[in-house]
Amino acid sequence: MDKTNTIFFTIDKKVPAEETLLAAAHVARTSRMTLTFVQTDDTGTLMDGGMDAAVNYFKMKGIDLGVMKQSGNLWSAMRKVCDREKAGLAIVGAEVSPMGLMGLGGGMSAKVDGFECPILYLSDTIKWQNPINILMPLDHHSETRQKFTPVAKWA
């Protein structure tokens, strides 16, 4: 299986899972990418009924859900999996960092810097809406330009 065609997602146990589940389902369905949930030391139950309920939730939407375990805190474990598996996209549902209350400033940049793939970050304050427009800043760095194609694929 081509992992660059795979979305890996995880959800912090401190935030409700619903918005991230909606985002993961929408992006996987519209991009025709496969979907894998990454269980870390910081993830909780995806939904009432456990993992079987989550698998059935995605199956009803026409999406097969894979599951992978990685020890470590949410961000470092997710980064390890995404980099090792050459992820096409990472979706993370997590609390707003106290240092990053104004978006991706402060403490958030340290969490997302090491990822080699694009990240869709949903904080606990964001309600998912199917995107109409996506703004992706581009600069002269090659790693930024490399992230453009996967983002455009699901957009």
PDB file of C-alpha atoms in Angstrom:
ATOM      1  CA  MET A   1       0.000   0.000   0.000  1.00  0.00           C
ATOM      2  CA  ASP A   2       1.271   3.451  -0.920  1.00  0.00           C
ATOM      3  CA  LYS A   3       1.439   5.274   2.423  1.00  0.00           C
ATOM      4  CA  THR A   4       1.673   8.668   0.708  1.00  0.00           C
ATOM      5  CA  ASN A   5      -1.963   7.977  -0.107  1.00  0.00           C
ATOM      6  CA  THR A   6      -2.771   7.473   3.584  1.00  0.00           C
ATOM      7  CA  ILE A   7      -4.203   9.896   6.118  1.00  0.00           C
ATOM      8  CA  PHE A   8      -3.100   9.254   9.676  1.00  0.00           C
ATOM      9  CA  PHE A   9      -5.227  10.849  12.378  1.00  0.00           C
ATOM     10  CA  THR A  10      -5.290  11.020  16.145  1.00  0.00           C
ATOM     11  CA  ILE A  11      -7.370  12.741  18.799  1.00  0.00           C
ATOM     12  CA  ASP A  12      -6.269  13.927  22.234  1.00  0.00           C
ATOM     13  CA  LYS A  13      -8.375  12.360  25.010  1.00  0.00           C
ATOM     14  CA  LYS A  14      -8.902  15.876  26.440  1.00  0.00           C
ATOM     15  CA  VAL A  15     -11.036  17.011  23.491  1.00  0.00           C
ATOM     16  CA  PRO A  16     -14.344  15.777  22.054  1.00  0.00           C
ATOM     17  CA  ALA A  17     -13.708  13.451  19.105  1.00  0.00           C
ATOM     18  CA  GLU A  18     -16.703  14.428  16.960  1.00  0.00           C
ATOM     19  CA  GLU A  19     -15.182  17.312  14.960  1.00  0.00           C
ATOM     20  CA  THR A  20     -11.990  15.419  14.144  1.00  0.00           C
ATOM     21  CA  LEU A  21     -13.982  12.321  13.126  1.00  0.00           C
ATOM     22  CA  LEU A  22     -16.080  14.464  10.771  1.00  0.00           C
ATOM     23  CA  ALA A  23     -12.950  16.024   9.276  1.00  0.00           C
ATOM     24  CA  ALA A  24     -11.179  12.672   8.848  1.00  0.00           C
ATOM     25  CA  ALA A  25     -14.238  11.145   7.165  1.00  0.00           C
ATOM     26  CA  HIS A  26     -14.718  14.094   4.811  1.00  0.00           C
ATOM     27  CA  VAL A  27     -11.085  14.360   3.782  1.00  0.00           C
ATOM     28  CA  ALA A  28     -10.659  10.586   3.310  1.00  0.00           C
ATOM     29  CA  ARG A  29     -13.829  10.349   1.236  1.00  0.00           C
ATOM     30  CA  THR A  30     -13.178  13.373  -0.994  1.00  0.00           C
ATOM     31  CA  SER A  31      -9.489  12.634  -1.533  1.00  0.00           C
ATOM     32  CA  ARG A  32      -9.957   8.864  -1.915  1.00  0.00           C
ATOM     33  CA  MET A  33      -7.090   8.383   0.522  1.00  0.00           C
ATOM     34  CA  THR A  34      -6.984   5.527   3.034  1.00  0.00           C
ATOM     35  CA  LEU A  35      -7.490   6.340   6.703  1.00  0.00           C
ATOM     36  CA  THR A  36      -5.577   5.065   9.742  1.00  0.00           C
ATOM     37  CA  PHE A  37      -6.197   6.021  13.366  1.00  0.00           C
ATOM     38  CA  VAL A  38      -3.036   6.324  15.470  1.00  0.00           C
ATOM     39  CA  GLN A  39      -3.490   5.327  19.117  1.00  0.00           C
ATOM     40  CA  THR A  40      -0.984   7.066  21.389  1.00  0.00           C
ATOM     41  CA  ASP A  41      -0.521   7.340  25.144  1.00  0.00           C
ATOM     42  CA  ASP A  42      -2.689  10.495  24.990  1.00  0.00           C
ATOM     43  CA  THR A  43      -5.643   9.215  22.942  1.00  0.00           C
ATOM     44  CA  GLY A  44      -8.901   8.140  24.459  1.00  0.00           C
ATOM     45  CA  THR A  45     -11.937   6.312  23.129  1.00  0.00           C
ATOM     46  CA  LEU A  46     -13.010   7.528  19.696  1.00  0.00           C
ATOM     47  CA  MET A  47     -16.695   7.051  20.437  1.00  0.00           C
ATOM     48  CA  ASP A  48     -19.114   5.168  22.629  1.00  0.00           C
ATOM     49  CA  GLY A  49     -18.812   1.505  21.761  1.00  0.00           C
ATOM     50  CA  GLY A  50     -15.035   1.649  21.372  1.00  0.00           C
ATOM     51  CA  MET A  51     -12.992   0.883  18.283  1.00  0.00           C
ATOM     52  CA  ASP A  52     -15.638  -1.437  16.777  1.00  0.00           C
ATOM     53  CA  ALA A  53     -18.114   1.449  16.770  1.00  0.00           C
ATOM     54  CA  ALA A  54     -15.524   3.704  15.120  1.00  0.00           C
ATOM     55  CA  VAL A  55     -14.781   1.111  12.423  1.00  0.00           C
ATOM     56  CA  ASN A  56     -18.533   0.799  11.743  1.00  0.00           C
ATOM     57  CA  TYR A  57     -18.955   4.598  11.691  1.00  0.00           C
ATOM     58  CA  PHE A  58     -16.386   4.916   8.916  1.00  0.00           C
ATOM     59  CA  LYS A  59     -17.601   1.801   7.094  1.00  0.00           C
ATOM     60  CA  MET A  60     -21.086   3.375   6.839  1.00  0.00           C
ATOM     61  CA  LYS A  61     -19.381   6.310   5.120  1.00  0.00           C
ATOM     62  CA  GLY A  62     -17.633   3.944   2.684  1.00  0.00           C
ATOM     63  CA  ILE A  63     -14.229   4.236   4.380  1.00  0.00           C
ATOM     64  CA  ASP A  64     -12.099   1.390   5.707  1.00  0.00           C
ATOM     65  CA  LEU A  65     -10.416   2.384   8.954  1.00  0.00           C
ATOM     66  CA  GLY A  66      -7.011   1.041   9.917  1.00  0.00           C
ATOM     67  CA  VAL A  67      -5.616   1.272  13.432  1.00  0.00           C
ATOM     68  CA  MET A  68      -1.991   1.637  14.484  1.00  0.00           C
ATOM     69  CA  LYS A  69      -0.484   1.942  17.969  1.00  0.00           C
ATOM     70  CA  GLN A  70       2.515   4.125  18.767  1.00  0.00           C
ATOM     71  CA  SER A  71       3.763   4.792  22.279  1.00  0.00           C
ATOM     72  CA  GLY A  72       4.586   8.330  23.300  1.00  0.00           C
ATOM     73  CA  ASN A  73       2.771  11.606  23.722  1.00  0.00           C
ATOM     74  CA  LEU A  74       0.275  12.681  21.088  1.00  0.00           C
ATOM     75  CA  TRP A  75       2.459  14.956  18.974  1.00  0.00           C
ATOM     76  CA  SER A  76       5.739  13.030  19.064  1.00  0.00           C
ATOM     77  CA  ALA A  77       4.036   9.672  18.466  1.00  0.00           C
ATOM     78  CA  MET A  78       2.049  11.081  15.560  1.00  0.00           C
ATOM     79  CA  ARG A  79       5.156  12.653  14.035  1.00  0.00           C
ATOM     80  CA  LYS A  80       7.047   9.335  14.308  1.00  0.00           C
ATOM     81  CA  VAL A  81       4.270   7.409  12.567  1.00  0.00           C
ATOM     82  CA  CYS A  82       3.734   9.991   9.827  1.00  0.00           C
ATOM     83  CA  ASP A  83       7.438  10.288   9.054  1.00  0.00           C
ATOM     84  CA  ARG A  84       8.112   6.532   9.210  1.00  0.00           C
ATOM     85  CA  GLU A  85       5.080   5.636   7.082  1.00  0.00           C
ATOM     86  CA  LYS A  86       5.480   8.557   4.645  1.00  0.00           C
ATOM     87  CA  ALA A  87       1.982   9.851   5.368  1.00  0.00           C
ATOM     88  CA  GLY A  88       0.128  11.879   2.787  1.00  0.00           C
ATOM     89  CA  LEU A  89      -1.639  13.915   5.463  1.00  0.00           C
ATOM     90  CA  ALA A  90      -1.908  14.090   9.257  1.00  0.00           C
ATOM     91  CA  ILE A  91      -5.095  15.134  11.035  1.00  0.00           C
ATOM     92  CA  VAL A  92      -4.748  15.997  14.710  1.00  0.00           C
ATOM     93  CA  GLY A  93      -7.530  16.929  17.110  1.00  0.00           C
ATOM     94  CA  ALA A  94      -5.980  18.440  20.243  1.00  0.00           C
ATOM     95  CA  GLU A  95      -6.240  21.175  22.821  1.00  0.00           C
ATOM     96  CA  VAL A  96      -4.962  24.616  22.028  1.00  0.00           C
ATOM     97  CA  SER A  97      -1.515  24.914  23.534  1.00  0.00           C
ATOM     98  CA  PRO A  98      -1.404  27.587  26.271  1.00  0.00           C
ATOM     99  CA  MET A  99       1.500  29.138  24.364  1.00  0.00           C
ATOM    100  CA  GLY A 100      -0.333  28.924  21.042  1.00  0.00           C
ATOM    101  CA  LEU A 101      -3.644  30.581  21.775  1.00  0.00           C
ATOM    102  CA  MET A 102      -3.273  32.849  18.765  1.00  0.00           C
ATOM    103  CA  GLY A 103      -3.140  30.084  16.133  1.00  0.00           C
ATOM    104  CA  LEU A 104       0.135  28.361  15.366  1.00  0.00           C
ATOM    105  CA  GLY A 105       2.339  30.756  17.285  1.00  0.00           C
ATOM    106  CA  GLY A 106       4.176  30.130  20.501  1.00  0.00           C
ATOM    107  CA  GLY A 107       4.142  26.518  21.572  1.00  0.00           C
ATOM    108  CA  MET A 108       2.431  25.118  18.473  1.00  0.00           C
ATOM    109  CA  SER A 109       5.272  25.677  16.054  1.00  0.00           C
ATOM    110  CA  ALA A 110       7.500  23.326  18.041  1.00  0.00           C
ATOM    111  CA  LYS A 111       4.830  20.610  17.799  1.00  0.00           C
ATOM    112  CA  VAL A 112       4.296  20.813  14.049  1.00  0.00           C
ATOM    113  CA  ASP A 113       7.787  21.685  12.784  1.00  0.00           C
ATOM    114  CA  GLY A 114       9.092  18.122  12.560  1.00  0.00           C
ATOM    115  CA  PHE A 115       6.317  16.742  10.356  1.00  0.00           C
ATOM    116  CA  GLU A 116       7.258  15.899   6.781  1.00  0.00           C
ATOM    117  CA  CYS A 117       3.621  15.815   5.642  1.00  0.00           C
ATOM    118  CA  PRO A 118       0.883  18.470   5.721  1.00  0.00           C
ATOM    119  CA  ILE A 119      -1.101  18.691   8.978  1.00  0.00           C
ATOM    120  CA  LEU A 120      -4.751  19.504   9.431  1.00  0.00           C
ATOM    121  CA  TYR A 121      -4.923  20.663  13.049  1.00  0.00           C
ATOM    122  CA  LEU A 122      -8.313  20.975  14.734  1.00  0.00           C
ATOM    123  CA  SER A 123      -8.267  22.552  18.158  1.00  0.00           C
ATOM    124  CA  ASP A 124     -10.932  21.931  20.758  1.00  0.00           C
ATOM    125  CA  THR A 125     -12.451  25.317  19.861  1.00  0.00           C
ATOM    126  CA  ILE A 126     -12.966  24.637  16.126  1.00  0.00           C
ATOM    127  CA  LYS A 127     -16.157  23.323  14.535  1.00  0.00           C
ATOM    128  CA  TRP A 128     -15.516  21.327  11.355  1.00  0.00           C
ATOM    129  CA  GLN A 129     -16.941  22.742   8.146  1.00  0.00           C
ATOM    130  CA  ASN A 130     -16.368  21.214   4.752  1.00  0.00           C
ATOM    131  CA  PRO A 131     -13.760  23.505   3.196  1.00  0.00           C
ATOM    132  CA  ILE A 132     -14.617  25.746   0.305  1.00  0.00           C
ATOM    133  CA  ASN A 133     -11.227  27.428   0.044  1.00  0.00           C
ATOM    134  CA  ILE A 134      -7.885  26.366   1.454  1.00  0.00           C
ATOM    135  CA  LEU A 135      -5.139  28.875   2.108  1.00  0.00           C
ATOM    136  CA  MET A 136      -1.683  27.338   2.042  1.00  0.00           C
ATOM    137  CA  PRO A 137       1.274  29.676   2.360  1.00  0.00           C
ATOM    138  CA  LEU A 138       4.132  28.812   0.011  1.00  0.00           C
ATOM    139  CA  ASP A 139       7.720  29.926   0.340  1.00  0.00           C
ATOM    140  CA  HIS A 140      11.065  29.125  -1.233  1.00  0.00           C
ATOM    141  CA  HIS A 141      11.743  26.058   0.955  1.00  0.00           C
ATOM    142  CA  SER A 142      11.559  22.757  -0.910  1.00  0.00           C
ATOM    143  CA  GLU A 143       9.735  20.980   1.941  1.00  0.00           C
ATOM    144  CA  THR A 144       6.941  23.558   1.748  1.00  0.00           C
ATOM    145  CA  ARG A 145       6.554  23.056  -1.996  1.00  0.00           C
ATOM    146  CA  GLN A 146       6.523  19.258  -1.497  1.00  0.00           C
ATOM    147  CA  LYS A 147       3.501  19.590   0.797  1.00  0.00           C
ATOM    148  CA  PHE A 148       1.495  21.410  -1.863  1.00  0.00           C
ATOM    149  CA  THR A 149       0.579  18.314  -3.924  1.00  0.00           C
ATOM    150  CA  PRO A 150      -0.893  16.280  -1.037  1.00  0.00           C
ATOM    151  CA  VAL A 151      -2.879  19.275   0.177  1.00  0.00           C
ATOM    152  CA  ALA A 152      -4.160  19.983  -3.342  1.00  0.00           C
ATOM    153  CA  LYS A 153      -5.110  16.313  -3.708  1.00  0.00           C
ATOM    154  CA  TRP A 154      -7.653  16.395  -0.917  1.00  0.00           C
ATOM    155  CA  ALA A 155      -8.766  19.970  -1.520  1.00  0.00           C
TER     156      ALA A 155
END
